[in-house]
XYZ file of C-alpha atoms in Angstrom:
475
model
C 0.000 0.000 0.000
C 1.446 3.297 -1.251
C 0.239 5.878 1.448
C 1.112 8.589 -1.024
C -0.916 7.786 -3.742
C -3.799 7.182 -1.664
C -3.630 10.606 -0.519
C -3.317 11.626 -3.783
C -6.032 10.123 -4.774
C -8.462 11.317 -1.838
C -7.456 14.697 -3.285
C -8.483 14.065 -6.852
C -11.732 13.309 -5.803
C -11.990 16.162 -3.472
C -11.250 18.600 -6.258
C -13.857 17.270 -8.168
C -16.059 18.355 -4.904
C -14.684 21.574 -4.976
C -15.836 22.439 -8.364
C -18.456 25.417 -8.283
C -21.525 24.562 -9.691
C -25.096 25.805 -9.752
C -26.685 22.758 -7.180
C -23.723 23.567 -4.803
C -23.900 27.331 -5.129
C -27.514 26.621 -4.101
C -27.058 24.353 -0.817
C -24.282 27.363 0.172
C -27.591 29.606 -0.455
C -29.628 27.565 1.860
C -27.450 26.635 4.493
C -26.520 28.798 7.443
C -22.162 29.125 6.532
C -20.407 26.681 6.848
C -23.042 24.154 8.139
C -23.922 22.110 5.190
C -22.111 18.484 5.589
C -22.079 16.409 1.980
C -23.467 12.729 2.196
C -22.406 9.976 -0.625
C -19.596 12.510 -1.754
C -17.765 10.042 -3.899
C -20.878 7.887 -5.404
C -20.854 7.548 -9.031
C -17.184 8.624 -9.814
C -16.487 6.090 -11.390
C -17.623 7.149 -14.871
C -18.849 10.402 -13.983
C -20.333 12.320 -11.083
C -23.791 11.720 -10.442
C -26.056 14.637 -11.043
C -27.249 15.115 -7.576
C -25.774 16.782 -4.257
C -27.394 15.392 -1.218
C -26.808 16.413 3.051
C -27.068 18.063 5.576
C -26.593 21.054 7.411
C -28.633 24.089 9.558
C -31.212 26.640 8.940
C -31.196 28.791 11.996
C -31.103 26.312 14.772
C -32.809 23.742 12.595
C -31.204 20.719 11.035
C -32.345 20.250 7.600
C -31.170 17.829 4.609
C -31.404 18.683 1.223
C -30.690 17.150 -2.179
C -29.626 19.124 -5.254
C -29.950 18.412 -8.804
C -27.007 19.069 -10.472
C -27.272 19.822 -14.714
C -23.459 20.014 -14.604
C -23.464 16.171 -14.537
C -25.215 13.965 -17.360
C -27.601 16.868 -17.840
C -29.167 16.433 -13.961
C -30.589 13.256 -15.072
C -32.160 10.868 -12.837
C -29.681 7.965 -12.700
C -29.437 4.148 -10.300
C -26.906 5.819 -8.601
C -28.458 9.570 -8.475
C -31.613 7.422 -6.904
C -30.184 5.686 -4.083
C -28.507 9.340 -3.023
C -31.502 10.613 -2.412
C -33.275 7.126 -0.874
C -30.782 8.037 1.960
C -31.224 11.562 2.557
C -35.486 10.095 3.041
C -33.947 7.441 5.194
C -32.157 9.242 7.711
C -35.212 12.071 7.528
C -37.161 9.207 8.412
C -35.155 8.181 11.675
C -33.943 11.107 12.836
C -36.964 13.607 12.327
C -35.815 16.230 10.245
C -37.040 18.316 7.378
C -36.682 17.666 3.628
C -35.464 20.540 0.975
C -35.357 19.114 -2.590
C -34.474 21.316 -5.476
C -35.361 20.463 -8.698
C -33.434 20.818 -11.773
C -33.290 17.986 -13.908
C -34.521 16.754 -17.669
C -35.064 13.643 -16.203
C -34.653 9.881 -15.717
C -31.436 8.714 -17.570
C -33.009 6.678 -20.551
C -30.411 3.852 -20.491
C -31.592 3.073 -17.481
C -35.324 3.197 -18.026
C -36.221 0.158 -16.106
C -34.219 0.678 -13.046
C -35.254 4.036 -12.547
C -39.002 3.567 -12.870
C -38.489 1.199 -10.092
C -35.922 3.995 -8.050
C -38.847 6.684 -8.942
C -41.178 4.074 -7.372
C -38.919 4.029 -4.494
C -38.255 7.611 -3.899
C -42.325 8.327 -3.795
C -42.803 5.927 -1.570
C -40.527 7.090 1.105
C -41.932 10.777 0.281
C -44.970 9.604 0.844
C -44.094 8.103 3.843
C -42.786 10.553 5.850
C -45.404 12.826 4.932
C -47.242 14.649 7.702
C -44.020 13.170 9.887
C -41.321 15.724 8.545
C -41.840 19.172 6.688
C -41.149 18.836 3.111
C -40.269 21.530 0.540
C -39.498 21.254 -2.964
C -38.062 24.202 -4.705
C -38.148 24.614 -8.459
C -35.028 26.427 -10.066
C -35.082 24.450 -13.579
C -37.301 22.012 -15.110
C -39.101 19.642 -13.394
C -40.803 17.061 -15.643
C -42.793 13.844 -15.487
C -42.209 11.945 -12.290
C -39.909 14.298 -10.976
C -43.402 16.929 -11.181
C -45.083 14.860 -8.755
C -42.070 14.292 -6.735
C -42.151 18.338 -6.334
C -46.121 18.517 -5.532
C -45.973 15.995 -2.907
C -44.055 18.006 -0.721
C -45.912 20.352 2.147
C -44.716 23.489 0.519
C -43.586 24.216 -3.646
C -41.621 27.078 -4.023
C -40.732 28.237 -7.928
C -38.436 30.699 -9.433
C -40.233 32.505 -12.155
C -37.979 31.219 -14.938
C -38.377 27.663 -13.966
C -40.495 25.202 -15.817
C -42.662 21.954 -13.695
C -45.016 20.089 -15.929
C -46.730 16.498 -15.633
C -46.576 16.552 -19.839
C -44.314 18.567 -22.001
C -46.018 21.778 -23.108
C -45.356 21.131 -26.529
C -47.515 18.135 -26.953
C -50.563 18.508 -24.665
C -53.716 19.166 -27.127
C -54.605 22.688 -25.394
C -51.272 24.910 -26.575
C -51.533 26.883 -23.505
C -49.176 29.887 -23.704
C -48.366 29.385 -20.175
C -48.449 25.971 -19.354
C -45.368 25.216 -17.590
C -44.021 28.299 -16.238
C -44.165 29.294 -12.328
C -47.753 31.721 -13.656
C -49.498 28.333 -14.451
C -48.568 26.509 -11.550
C -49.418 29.261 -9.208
C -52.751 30.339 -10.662
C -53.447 26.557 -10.498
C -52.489 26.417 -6.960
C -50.228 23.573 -7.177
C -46.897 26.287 -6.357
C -47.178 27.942 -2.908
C -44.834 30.778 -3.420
C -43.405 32.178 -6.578
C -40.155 33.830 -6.547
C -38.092 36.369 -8.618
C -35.088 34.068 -8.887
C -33.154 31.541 -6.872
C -31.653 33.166 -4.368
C -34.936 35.079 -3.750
C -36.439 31.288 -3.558
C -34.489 29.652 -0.725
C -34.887 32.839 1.249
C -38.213 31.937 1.407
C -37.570 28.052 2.285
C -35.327 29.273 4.900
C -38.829 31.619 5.859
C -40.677 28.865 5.611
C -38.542 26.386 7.705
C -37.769 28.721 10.625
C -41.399 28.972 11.367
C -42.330 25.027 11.167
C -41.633 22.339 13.531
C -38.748 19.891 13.292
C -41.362 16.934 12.959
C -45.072 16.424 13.769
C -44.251 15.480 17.294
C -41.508 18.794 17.925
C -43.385 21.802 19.073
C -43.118 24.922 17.092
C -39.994 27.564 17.295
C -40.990 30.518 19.404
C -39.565 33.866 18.368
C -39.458 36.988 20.247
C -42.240 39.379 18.984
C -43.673 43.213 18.429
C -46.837 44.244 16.852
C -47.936 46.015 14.071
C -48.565 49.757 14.573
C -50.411 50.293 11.906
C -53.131 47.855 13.687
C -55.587 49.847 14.785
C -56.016 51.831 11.344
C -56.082 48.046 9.239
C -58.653 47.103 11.947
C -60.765 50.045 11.777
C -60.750 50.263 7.658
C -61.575 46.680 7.626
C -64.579 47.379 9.866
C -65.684 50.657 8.120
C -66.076 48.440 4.990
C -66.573 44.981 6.001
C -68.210 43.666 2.956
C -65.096 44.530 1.431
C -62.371 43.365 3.868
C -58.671 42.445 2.678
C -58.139 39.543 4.776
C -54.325 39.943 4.093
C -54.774 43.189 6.114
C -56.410 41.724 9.123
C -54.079 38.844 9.166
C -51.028 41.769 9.170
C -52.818 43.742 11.784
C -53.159 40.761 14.357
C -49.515 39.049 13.639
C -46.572 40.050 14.559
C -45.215 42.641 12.582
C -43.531 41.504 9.229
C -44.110 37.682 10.112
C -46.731 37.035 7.642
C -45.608 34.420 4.554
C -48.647 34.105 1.952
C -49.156 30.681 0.624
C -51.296 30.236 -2.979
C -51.585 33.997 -3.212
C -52.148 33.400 -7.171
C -54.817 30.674 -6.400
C -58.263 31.291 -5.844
C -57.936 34.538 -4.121
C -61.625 34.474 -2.622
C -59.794 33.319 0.390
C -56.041 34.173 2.265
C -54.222 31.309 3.549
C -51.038 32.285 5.141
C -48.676 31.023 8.034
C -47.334 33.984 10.287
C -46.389 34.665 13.841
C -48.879 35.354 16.895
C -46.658 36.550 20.058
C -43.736 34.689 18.469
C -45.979 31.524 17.726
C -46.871 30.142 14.708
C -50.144 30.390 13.570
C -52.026 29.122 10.236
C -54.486 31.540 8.730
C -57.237 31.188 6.688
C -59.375 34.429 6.001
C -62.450 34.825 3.019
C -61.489 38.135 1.198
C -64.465 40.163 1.190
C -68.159 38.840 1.430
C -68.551 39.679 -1.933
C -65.566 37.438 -3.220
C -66.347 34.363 -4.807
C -65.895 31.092 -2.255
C -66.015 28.624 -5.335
C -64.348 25.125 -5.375
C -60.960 25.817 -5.668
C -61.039 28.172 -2.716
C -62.568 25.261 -0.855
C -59.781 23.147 -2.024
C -56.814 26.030 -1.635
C -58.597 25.643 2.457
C -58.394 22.518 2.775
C -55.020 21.591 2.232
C -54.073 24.077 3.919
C -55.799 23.315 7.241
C -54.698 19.376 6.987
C -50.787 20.945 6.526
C -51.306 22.986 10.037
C -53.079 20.066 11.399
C -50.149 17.388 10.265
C -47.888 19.494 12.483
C -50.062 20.809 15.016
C -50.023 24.253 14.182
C -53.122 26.178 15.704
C -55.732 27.194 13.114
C -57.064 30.935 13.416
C -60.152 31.424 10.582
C -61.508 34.600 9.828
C -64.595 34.297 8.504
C -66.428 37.014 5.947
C -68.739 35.253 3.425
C -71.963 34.838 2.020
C -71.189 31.542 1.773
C -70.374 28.978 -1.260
C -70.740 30.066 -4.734
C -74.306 29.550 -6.494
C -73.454 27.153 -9.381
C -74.770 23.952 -10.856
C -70.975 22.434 -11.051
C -71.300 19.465 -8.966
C -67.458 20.091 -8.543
C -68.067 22.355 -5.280
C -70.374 19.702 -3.310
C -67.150 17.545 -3.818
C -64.268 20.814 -2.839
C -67.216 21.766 0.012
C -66.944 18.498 1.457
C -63.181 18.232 1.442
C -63.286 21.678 3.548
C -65.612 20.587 6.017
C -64.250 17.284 6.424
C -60.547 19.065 6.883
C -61.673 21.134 9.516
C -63.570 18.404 11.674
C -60.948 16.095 10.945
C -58.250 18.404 12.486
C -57.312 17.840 15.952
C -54.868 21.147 16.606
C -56.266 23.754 18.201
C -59.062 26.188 15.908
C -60.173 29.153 16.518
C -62.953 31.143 14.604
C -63.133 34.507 14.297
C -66.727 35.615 12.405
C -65.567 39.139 11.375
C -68.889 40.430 8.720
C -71.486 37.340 7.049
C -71.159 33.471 7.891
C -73.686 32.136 5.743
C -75.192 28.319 5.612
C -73.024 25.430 5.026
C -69.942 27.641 4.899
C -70.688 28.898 8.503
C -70.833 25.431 9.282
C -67.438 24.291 7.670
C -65.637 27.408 8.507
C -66.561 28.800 11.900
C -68.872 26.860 13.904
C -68.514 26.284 17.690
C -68.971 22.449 17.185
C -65.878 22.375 14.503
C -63.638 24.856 16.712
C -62.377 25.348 19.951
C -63.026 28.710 20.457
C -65.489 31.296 18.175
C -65.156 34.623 18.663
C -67.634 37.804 16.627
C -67.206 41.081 16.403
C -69.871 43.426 16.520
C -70.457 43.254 12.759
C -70.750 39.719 12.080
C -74.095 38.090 10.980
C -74.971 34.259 11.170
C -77.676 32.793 8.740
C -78.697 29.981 7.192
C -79.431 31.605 4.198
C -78.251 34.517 2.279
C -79.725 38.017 4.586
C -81.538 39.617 1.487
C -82.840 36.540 0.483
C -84.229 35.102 4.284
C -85.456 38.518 4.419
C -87.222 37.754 0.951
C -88.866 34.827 2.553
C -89.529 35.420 5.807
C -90.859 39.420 5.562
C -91.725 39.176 1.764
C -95.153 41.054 2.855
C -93.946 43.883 4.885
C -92.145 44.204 1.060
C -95.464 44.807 -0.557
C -95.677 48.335 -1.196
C -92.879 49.685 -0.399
C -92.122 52.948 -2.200
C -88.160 52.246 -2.392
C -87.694 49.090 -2.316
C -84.208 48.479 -2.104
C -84.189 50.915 1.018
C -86.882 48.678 2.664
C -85.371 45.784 2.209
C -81.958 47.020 3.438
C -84.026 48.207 6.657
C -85.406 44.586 7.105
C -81.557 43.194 7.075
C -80.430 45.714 9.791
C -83.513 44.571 11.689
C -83.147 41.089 11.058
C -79.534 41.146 12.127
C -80.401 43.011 14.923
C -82.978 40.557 16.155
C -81.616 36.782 14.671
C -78.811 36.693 13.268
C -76.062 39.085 14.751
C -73.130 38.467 16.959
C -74.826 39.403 20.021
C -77.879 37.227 19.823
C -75.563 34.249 19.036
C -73.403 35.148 22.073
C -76.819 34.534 23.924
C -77.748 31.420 21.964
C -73.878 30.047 22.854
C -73.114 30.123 19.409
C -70.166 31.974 20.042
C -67.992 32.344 22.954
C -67.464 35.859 22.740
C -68.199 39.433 21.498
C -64.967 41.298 21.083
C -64.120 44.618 20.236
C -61.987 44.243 16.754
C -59.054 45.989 17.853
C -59.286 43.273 20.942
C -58.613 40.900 18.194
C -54.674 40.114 18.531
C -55.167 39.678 22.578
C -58.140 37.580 22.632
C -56.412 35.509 19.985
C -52.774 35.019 22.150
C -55.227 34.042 24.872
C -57.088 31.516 22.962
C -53.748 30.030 21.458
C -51.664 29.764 24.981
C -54.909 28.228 26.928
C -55.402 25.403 24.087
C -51.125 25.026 24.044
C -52.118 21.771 25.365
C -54.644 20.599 23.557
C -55.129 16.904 23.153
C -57.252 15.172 21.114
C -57.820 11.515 19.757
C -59.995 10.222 16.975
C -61.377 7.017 16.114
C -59.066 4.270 15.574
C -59.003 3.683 11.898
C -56.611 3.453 8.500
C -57.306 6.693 7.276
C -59.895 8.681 6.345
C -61.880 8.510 2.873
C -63.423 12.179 2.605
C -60.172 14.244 0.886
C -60.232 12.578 -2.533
């Protein structure tokens, strides 16, 4: 044995390491300096380096590993050895708790190896799939992401895309439709299947290292806690929102009763009828989910955008606050929404973390019921302006006063008059307060403290459900 040689050797294969490339610059991007630790270093030198980089290393005071597809090497294709890389990174995910990162940038499975690596993609989804709802997982899209490597991407919690990336299922250029946009970061985030679009990459992993700093190690690791100040502009987003409640920007009231700056939008490009966003509450992470403005539309894919979004908090058992402002679900004949409708109720009675409800203007029929109901949350809370029905309040008014109608000189004036009254008398906040329907009236600039109250009294919240496989209501 020639000591010597071997040395020299080592550093051969070390230089090739050292080599700057885009999926290395991009783990240096992620990674807190220094931190990030390389696993499977040498595999596939043989030939050629394999077009992944795949470890470890911190976010913050998390522990994160991360592969990297690397187009420097066989074009980032998908390769036996490329495969069993990232089968490890899973692996030890799997046994030691820790989040996933996995950035995409690849043209796909090598061909030569076509049978292999539909059995390695086979692999690699399974152990995804696995660990799901056990470990936060993000994918990040920098290049293209094709094929099986698409839903490899939109299995994770959490997609984040640059805008010049492409992820499609089916190249563009041979689906029958010719959409213009199909593809690009637009698509996928008007379709709601990216959570966050970014500028570029850097811009990207700044908001994966957002995104991990607020989320638990695993679903059994409580969530970070951060130090926290409010908004001062509050009290003015509060009081515009109330002035105008039929018009409410939920992304305002979520700002106003977060701590400052902590807010991180999820699906803003997908059915914007309703806000979903995770942010801070007296350094505590919170999930939100607000309807626009009463007059927005609350079709199926808001339903669905909801949904997912409350079984993500509930996976890792991060409080739900809702803030409810609708006149309930669209009027259409699509049989789509009884289907999306169903999903949302059966994700928010399904979810054992702890819910609150805040009804800030309308909660109208079966989306009342879904969305804010004391029987489906913890806590509900009203403000002074919100109004509970089972039916739209111009038309119950329609069928309960039509006669008192008869007559009238204006009648758009008269029937406005019968809402007041009928809120006054039925359906407003204060009348369910004395029904029990809520737990409390609040003052909406009370809004921020009654919610830190709610949150640290149900900190321990526990909660079992039936023993069973899974449920069948999310399909």
């Amino acid at each position: 044995m020639n000591p010597e040689s071997k040395m020299k050797k080592l550093a051969e294969y070390i230089g090739k390491t050292e080599k700057n490339t885009p999926a290395r610059d991009r783990l240096s991007t992620l990674f807190d300096d220094q931190t990030f630790v390389e696993l499977n270093t040498f595999a596939g030198f043989g030939e050629e380096t394999s077009g992944v980089i795949t470890g470890y290393g911190y976010i913050g005071e998390d522990l994160v590993y991360a592969y990297s597809q690397d187009m420097t090497a066989c074009d980032g294709a998908v390769t036996k050895v490329n495969a069993n890389k990232i089968k490890k990174v899973y692996e030890l995910a799997s046994k030691t708790g820790c989040p996933i990162v996995a950035l995409f940038d690849s043209n796909g499975a090598k061909l030569e190896e076509a049978n292999e690596m539909l059995n390695a993609y086979g692999e690699i989804l399974a152990l995804s799939n696995n660990i799901s709802g056990v470990v936060p997982q993000i994918a990040v899209v920098l290049g293209t992401c094709a094929g099986t490597s698409a839903l490899m991407a939109c299995g994770a919690d959490f997609v984040v895309m640059a805008q010049k990336a492409e992820l499609f299922l089916n190249a563009p250029s041979v689906v029958d439709d010719k959409n213009q946009d199909a593809g690009t970061a637009k698509f996928a985030a008007e379709t709601g299947v990216v959570s966050i679009v970014a500028e570029d990459d850097d811009i990207a992993l700044e908001q994966v290292r957002k995104l991990i700093s607020v989320l638990p190690q695993n679903n059994l690791a409580p969530a970070p806690l951060f130090e926290s100040s409010e908004n001062t502009n509050a009290n003015s987003l509060i009081a515009k929102a109330v002035a105008d409640i039929d018009h409410m920007c939920a992304k305002s009231v979520i700002e106003a009763v977060a701590d400052v700056d902590s807010v991180i939008e999820i699906n803003a490009s997908y059915a914007t009828g309703v806000v979903t966003a995770l942010a801070l509450v007296s350094g505590a992470t919170v999930g939100f989910v607000a309807n626009n403005e009463t007059t927005g539309e609350f079709g199926a894919n808001a339903c669905d955008k909801a949904a997912r979004f409350v079984r993500t908090c509930d996976a890792f058992n991060i409080p739900v606050v809702t803030l409810v402002n609708t006149k309930g679900f669209k009027v259409t004949s699509c049989p789509k929404l009884i289907r999306e409708g169903s999903k949302l109720a059966h994700a928010y009675a399904e979810a054992t973390t702890p819910k609150i409800s805040v009804i800030c203007g309308q909660a109208i029929g079966a989306a009342y019921i879904a969305m804010a109901s004391s029987q489906n949350h913890d806590v509900t809370l009203a403000w002074p302006t919100a109004a509970i029905s089972a039916m739209g309040l111009e038309a119950t008014v329609e069928f309960t006063s039509h006669d008192r109608l008869k007559g009238a000189t204006n009648l758009e004036t008269a029937r406005a008059e019968l809402v007041e009254e009928y809120i006054d008398t039925t359906a407003g906040a204060f009348k369910a307060a004395e029904n029990g329907f809520v737990n409390a009236v609040i003052d909406p600039v009370d809004t921020r403290c009654a919610l830190i109250h709610a949150i640290e009294m149900l900190a321990g919240k526990r909660e079992s459900r039936l023993p069973k496989k899974h449920s069948n209501s999310v399909i």
